Amino acid sequence: MGLLKTALIGAALYGTIKYINKKDINGRSIADDIKEKAPEWLEKAKEYTQEMKLKNSL
């Protein structure tokens, strides 16, 4: 049972990575989009963290 479970998880992980790195018509992948948008998301997360710290300190 453990071997079958490991094989299924491995196959699912392989398929996911292949899908994320697959290029579309424009030559970009989902991974490229994530890499491009990550700094923006990080800044939003920092702003949200600051807001929560201010709310909790009152």
PDB file as gemmi writes it, atoms N, CA and C in Angstrom:
CRYST1    1.000    1.000    1.000  90.00  90.00  90.00 P 1                      
ATOM      1  N   MET A   1       0.830  -1.197   0.000  1.00  0.00           N  
ATOM      2  CA  MET A   1       0.000   0.000   0.000  1.00  0.00           C  
ATOM      3  C   MET A   1       0.870   1.254   0.000  1.00  0.00           C  
ATOM      4  N   GLY A   2       1.967   1.223   0.761  1.00  0.00           N  
ATOM      5  CA  GLY A   2       2.847   2.382   0.832  1.00  0.00           C  
ATOM      6  C   GLY A   2       3.507   2.687  -0.498  1.00  0.00           C  
ATOM      7  N   LEU A   3       3.887   1.638  -1.222  1.00  0.00           N  
ATOM      8  CA  LEU A   3       4.531   1.827  -2.519  1.00  0.00           C  
ATOM      9  C   LEU A   3       3.558   2.439  -3.523  1.00  0.00           C  
ATOM     10  N   LEU A   4       2.334   1.965  -3.525  1.00  0.00           N  
ATOM     11  CA  LEU A   4       1.313   2.499  -4.429  1.00  0.00           C  
ATOM     12  C   LEU A   4       1.020   3.964  -4.107  1.00  0.00           C  
ATOM     13  N   LYS A   5       0.908   4.263  -2.833  1.00  0.00           N  
ATOM     14  CA  LYS A   5       0.639   5.640  -2.400  1.00  0.00           C  
ATOM     15  C   LYS A   5       1.784   6.560  -2.829  1.00  0.00           C  
ATOM     16  N   THR A   6       3.020   6.107  -2.635  1.00  0.00           N  
ATOM     17  CA  THR A   6       4.186   6.899  -3.020  1.00  0.00           C  
ATOM     18  C   THR A   6       4.224   7.110  -4.532  1.00  0.00           C  
ATOM     19  N   ALA A   7       3.892   6.076  -5.292  1.00  0.00           N  
ATOM     20  CA  ALA A   7       3.883   6.189  -6.750  1.00  0.00           C  
ATOM     21  C   ALA A   7       2.822   7.188  -7.217  1.00  0.00           C  
ATOM     22  N   LEU A   8       1.649   7.155  -6.609  1.00  0.00           N  
ATOM     23  CA  LEU A   8       0.582   8.091  -6.989  1.00  0.00           C  
ATOM     24  C   LEU A   8       0.958   9.530  -6.647  1.00  0.00           C  
ATOM     25  N   ILE A   9       1.539   9.734  -5.480  1.00  0.00           N  
ATOM     26  CA  ILE A   9       1.960  11.084  -5.090  1.00  0.00           C  
ATOM     27  C   ILE A   9       3.047  11.581  -6.034  1.00  0.00           C  
ATOM     28  N   GLY A  10       3.990  10.723  -6.372  1.00  0.00           N  
ATOM     29  CA  GLY A  10       5.056  11.097  -7.303  1.00  0.00           C  
ATOM     30  C   GLY A  10       4.516  11.452  -8.674  1.00  0.00           C  
ATOM     31  N   ALA A  11       3.564  10.674  -9.168  1.00  0.00           N  
ATOM     32  CA  ALA A  11       2.968  10.951 -10.475  1.00  0.00           C  
ATOM     33  C   ALA A  11       2.201  12.271 -10.461  1.00  0.00           C  
ATOM     34  N   ALA A  12       1.491  12.531  -9.378  1.00  0.00           N  
ATOM     35  CA  ALA A  12       0.743  13.790  -9.265  1.00  0.00           C  
ATOM     36  C   ALA A  12       1.698  14.977  -9.212  1.00  0.00           C  
ATOM     37  N   LEU A  13       2.778  14.837  -8.469  1.00  0.00           N  
ATOM     38  CA  LEU A  13       3.761  15.914  -8.369  1.00  0.00           C  
ATOM     39  C   LEU A  13       4.422  16.168  -9.721  1.00  0.00           C  
ATOM     40  N   TYR A  14       4.777  15.110 -10.419  1.00  0.00           N  
ATOM     41  CA  TYR A  14       5.379  15.237 -11.748  1.00  0.00           C  
ATOM     42  C   TYR A  14       4.429  15.959 -12.705  1.00  0.00           C  
ATOM     43  N   GLY A  15       3.167  15.564 -12.705  1.00  0.00           N  
ATOM     44  CA  GLY A  15       2.186  16.194 -13.581  1.00  0.00           C  
ATOM     45  C   GLY A  15       1.987  17.665 -13.261  1.00  0.00           C  
ATOM     46  N   THR A  16       1.978  17.990 -11.983  1.00  0.00           N  
ATOM     47  CA  THR A  16       1.818  19.386 -11.563  1.00  0.00           C  
ATOM     48  C   THR A  16       2.989  20.235 -12.024  1.00  0.00           C  
ATOM     49  N   ILE A  17       4.199  19.753 -11.802  1.00  0.00           N  
ATOM     50  CA  ILE A  17       5.388  20.509 -12.204  1.00  0.00           C  
ATOM     51  C   ILE A  17       5.425  20.672 -13.721  1.00  0.00           C  
ATOM     52  N   LYS A  18       5.074  19.625 -14.442  1.00  0.00           N  
ATOM     53  CA  LYS A  18       5.052  19.699 -15.906  1.00  0.00           C  
ATOM     54  C   LYS A  18       4.026  20.736 -16.375  1.00  0.00           C  
ATOM     55  N   TYR A  19       2.851  20.769 -15.739  1.00  0.00           N  
ATOM     56  CA  TYR A  19       1.800  21.720 -16.113  1.00  0.00           C  
ATOM     57  C   TYR A  19       2.226  23.156 -15.808  1.00  0.00           C  
ATOM     58  N   ILE A  20       2.837  23.375 -14.653  1.00  0.00           N  
ATOM     59  CA  ILE A  20       3.244  24.727 -14.258  1.00  0.00           C  
ATOM     60  C   ILE A  20       4.330  25.264 -15.180  1.00  0.00           C  
ATOM     61  N   ASN A  21       5.211  24.407 -15.655  1.00  0.00           N  
ATOM     62  CA  ASN A  21       6.311  24.849 -16.510  1.00  0.00           C  
ATOM     63  C   ASN A  21       5.995  24.807 -18.000  1.00  0.00           C  
ATOM     64  N   LYS A  22       4.796  24.371 -18.364  1.00  0.00           N  
ATOM     65  CA  LYS A  22       4.402  24.289 -19.772  1.00  0.00           C  
ATOM     66  C   LYS A  22       4.206  25.701 -20.335  1.00  0.00           C  
ATOM     67  N   LYS A  23       4.790  25.946 -21.482  1.00  0.00           N  
ATOM     68  CA  LYS A  23       4.692  27.260 -22.121  1.00  0.00           C  
ATOM     69  C   LYS A  23       3.360  27.390 -22.853  1.00  0.00           C  
ATOM     70  N   ASP A  24       2.789  28.605 -22.817  1.00  0.00           N  
ATOM     71  CA  ASP A  24       1.548  28.846 -23.543  1.00  0.00           C  
ATOM     72  C   ASP A  24       1.871  29.411 -24.926  1.00  0.00           C  
ATOM     73  N   ILE A  25       0.876  29.951 -25.589  1.00  0.00           N  
ATOM     74  CA  ILE A  25       1.046  30.481 -26.943  1.00  0.00           C  
ATOM     75  C   ILE A  25       2.073  31.612 -26.972  1.00  0.00           C  
ATOM     76  N   ASN A  26       2.103  32.412 -25.926  1.00  0.00           N  
ATOM     77  CA  ASN A  26       3.010  33.554 -25.863  1.00  0.00           C  
ATOM     78  C   ASN A  26       4.411  33.172 -25.404  1.00  0.00           C  
ATOM     79  N   GLY A  27       4.637  31.913 -25.077  1.00  0.00           N  
ATOM     80  CA  GLY A  27       5.952  31.472 -24.634  1.00  0.00           C  
ATOM     81  C   GLY A  27       6.197  31.675 -23.150  1.00  0.00           C  
ATOM     82  N   ARG A  28       5.136  31.912 -22.397  1.00  0.00           N  
ATOM     83  CA  ARG A  28       5.267  32.117 -20.952  1.00  0.00           C  
ATOM     84  C   ARG A  28       4.585  30.967 -20.227  1.00  0.00           C  
ATOM     85  N   SER A  29       5.084  30.672 -19.052  1.00  0.00           N  
ATOM     86  CA  SER A  29       4.488  29.606 -18.253  1.00  0.00           C  
ATOM     87  C   SER A  29       3.876  30.202 -16.986  1.00  0.00           C  
ATOM     88  N   ILE A  30       3.155  29.376 -16.261  1.00  0.00           N  
ATOM     89  CA  ILE A  30       2.579  29.815 -14.986  1.00  0.00           C  
ATOM     90  C   ILE A  30       3.704  30.179 -14.024  1.00  0.00           C  
ATOM     91  N   ALA A  31       4.801  29.418 -14.067  1.00  0.00           N  
ATOM     92  CA  ALA A  31       5.945  29.702 -13.198  1.00  0.00           C  
ATOM     93  C   ALA A  31       6.525  31.083 -13.506  1.00  0.00           C  
ATOM     94  N   ASP A  32       6.586  31.452 -14.780  1.00  0.00           N  
ATOM     95  CA  ASP A  32       7.082  32.777 -15.159  1.00  0.00           C  
ATOM     96  C   ASP A  32       6.187  33.873 -14.580  1.00  0.00           C  
ATOM     97  N   ASP A  33       4.881  33.670 -14.649  1.00  0.00           N  
ATOM     98  CA  ASP A  33       3.943  34.652 -14.106  1.00  0.00           C  
ATOM     99  C   ASP A  33       4.095  34.783 -12.593  1.00  0.00           C  
ATOM    100  N   ILE A  34       4.272  33.661 -11.917  1.00  0.00           N  
ATOM    101  CA  ILE A  34       4.441  33.689 -10.460  1.00  0.00           C  
ATOM    102  C   ILE A  34       5.722  34.427 -10.092  1.00  0.00           C  
ATOM    103  N   LYS A  35       6.812  34.151 -10.810  1.00  0.00           N  
ATOM    104  CA  LYS A  35       8.084  34.823 -10.541  1.00  0.00           C  
ATOM    105  C   LYS A  35       7.955  36.331 -10.749  1.00  0.00           C  
ATOM    106  N   GLU A  36       7.183  36.726 -11.750  1.00  0.00           N  
ATOM    107  CA  GLU A  36       7.015  38.145 -12.062  1.00  0.00           C  
ATOM    108  C   GLU A  36       6.174  38.862 -11.003  1.00  0.00           C  
ATOM    109  N   LYS A  37       5.158  38.195 -10.486  1.00  0.00           N  
ATOM    110  CA  LYS A  37       4.229  38.819  -9.547  1.00  0.00           C  
ATOM    111  C   LYS A  37       4.630  38.660  -8.085  1.00  0.00           C  
ATOM    112  N   ALA A  38       5.606  37.825  -7.787  1.00  0.00           N  
ATOM    113  CA  ALA A  38       5.990  37.551  -6.398  1.00  0.00           C  
ATOM    114  C   ALA A  38       6.402  38.807  -5.624  1.00  0.00           C  
ATOM    115  N   PRO A  39       7.220  39.711  -6.176  1.00  0.00           N  
ATOM    116  CA  PRO A  39       7.578  40.911  -5.411  1.00  0.00           C  
ATOM    117  C   PRO A  39       6.360  41.770  -5.039  1.00  0.00           C  
ATOM    118  N   GLU A  40       5.406  41.863  -5.951  1.00  0.00           N  
ATOM    119  CA  GLU A  40       4.182  42.625  -5.684  1.00  0.00           C  
ATOM    120  C   GLU A  40       3.399  41.991  -4.536  1.00  0.00           C  
ATOM    121  N   TRP A  41       3.276  40.669  -4.559  1.00  0.00           N  
ATOM    122  CA  TRP A  41       2.558  39.958  -3.497  1.00  0.00           C  
ATOM    123  C   TRP A  41       3.277  40.110  -2.163  1.00  0.00           C  
ATOM    124  N   LEU A  42       4.608  40.122  -2.193  1.00  0.00           N  
ATOM    125  CA  LEU A  42       5.388  40.282  -0.970  1.00  0.00           C  
ATOM    126  C   LEU A  42       5.139  41.655  -0.354  1.00  0.00           C  
ATOM    127  N   GLU A  43       5.097  42.682  -1.175  1.00  0.00           N  
ATOM    128  CA  GLU A  43       4.822  44.032  -0.670  1.00  0.00           C  
ATOM    129  C   GLU A  43       3.422  44.119  -0.066  1.00  0.00           C  
ATOM    130  N   LYS A  44       2.442  43.512  -0.715  1.00  0.00           N  
ATOM    131  CA  LYS A  44       1.079  43.508  -0.175  1.00  0.00           C  
ATOM    132  C   LYS A  44       1.030  42.786   1.160  1.00  0.00           C  
ATOM    133  N   ALA A  45       1.765  41.696   1.268  1.00  0.00           N  
ATOM    134  CA  ALA A  45       1.794  40.940   2.524  1.00  0.00           C  
ATOM    135  C   ALA A  45       2.443  41.759   3.633  1.00  0.00           C  
ATOM    136  N   LYS A  46       3.492  42.507   3.307  1.00  0.00           N  
ATOM    137  CA  LYS A  46       4.153  43.355   4.304  1.00  0.00           C  
ATOM    138  C   LYS A  46       3.206  44.453   4.782  1.00  0.00           C  
ATOM    139  N   GLU A  47       2.476  45.068   3.844  1.00  0.00           N  
ATOM    140  CA  GLU A  47       1.515  46.108   4.217  1.00  0.00           C  
ATOM    141  C   GLU A  47       0.423  45.536   5.115  1.00  0.00           C  
ATOM    142  N   TYR A  48      -0.069  44.357   4.773  1.00  0.00           N  
ATOM    143  CA  TYR A  48      -1.109  43.705   5.568  1.00  0.00           C  
ATOM    144  C   TYR A  48      -0.590  43.388   6.964  1.00  0.00           C  
ATOM    145  N   THR A  49       0.651  42.939   7.058  1.00  0.00           N  
ATOM    146  CA  THR A  49       1.256  42.628   8.356  1.00  0.00           C  
ATOM    147  C   THR A  49       1.348  43.883   9.212  1.00  0.00           C  
ATOM    148  N   GLN A  50       1.749  44.981   8.608  1.00  0.00           N  
ATOM    149  CA  GLN A  50       1.840  46.240   9.352  1.00  0.00           C  
ATOM    150  C   GLN A  50       0.466  46.675   9.855  1.00  0.00           C  
ATOM    151  N   GLU A  51      -0.556  46.529   9.019  1.00  0.00           N  
ATOM    152  CA  GLU A  51      -1.915  46.889   9.431  1.00  0.00           C  
ATOM    153  C   GLU A  51      -2.373  46.043  10.609  1.00  0.00           C  
ATOM    154  N   MET A  52      -2.096  44.767  10.561  1.00  0.00           N  
ATOM    155  CA  MET A  52      -2.506  43.863  11.645  1.00  0.00           C  
ATOM    156  C   MET A  52      -1.759  44.181  12.937  1.00  0.00           C  
ATOM    157  N   LYS A  53      -0.486  44.536  12.832  1.00  0.00           N  
ATOM    158  CA  LYS A  53       0.286  44.902  14.022  1.00  0.00           C  
ATOM    159  C   LYS A  53      -0.285  46.167  14.654  1.00  0.00           C  
ATOM    160  N   LEU A  54      -0.678  47.139  13.815  1.00  0.00           N  
ATOM    161  CA  LEU A  54      -1.251  48.374  14.338  1.00  0.00           C  
ATOM    162  C   LEU A  54      -2.603  48.117  15.001  1.00  0.00           C  
ATOM    163  N   LYS A  55      -3.431  47.283  14.400  1.00  0.00           N  
ATOM    164  CA  LYS A  55      -4.743  46.974  14.972  1.00  0.00           C  
ATOM    165  C   LYS A  55      -4.613  46.236  16.293  1.00  0.00           C  
ATOM    166  N   ASN A  56      -3.659  45.336  16.382  1.00  0.00           N  
ATOM    167  CA  ASN A  56      -3.495  44.541  17.592  1.00  0.00           C  
ATOM    168  C   ASN A  56      -2.822  45.316  18.716  1.00  0.00           C  
ATOM    169  N   SER A  57      -2.112  46.383  18.386  1.00  0.00           N  
ATOM    170  CA  SER A  57      -1.429  47.148  19.425  1.00  0.00           C  
ATOM    171  C   SER A  57      -2.360  48.144  20.109  1.00  0.00           C  
ATOM    172  N   LEU A  58      -3.518  48.403  19.541  1.00  0.00           N  
ATOM    173  CA  LEU A  58      -4.456  49.359  20.134  1.00  0.00           C  
ATOM    174  C   LEU A  58      -5.249  48.764  21.236  1.00  0.00           C  
TER     175      LEU A  58                                                      
END                                                                             
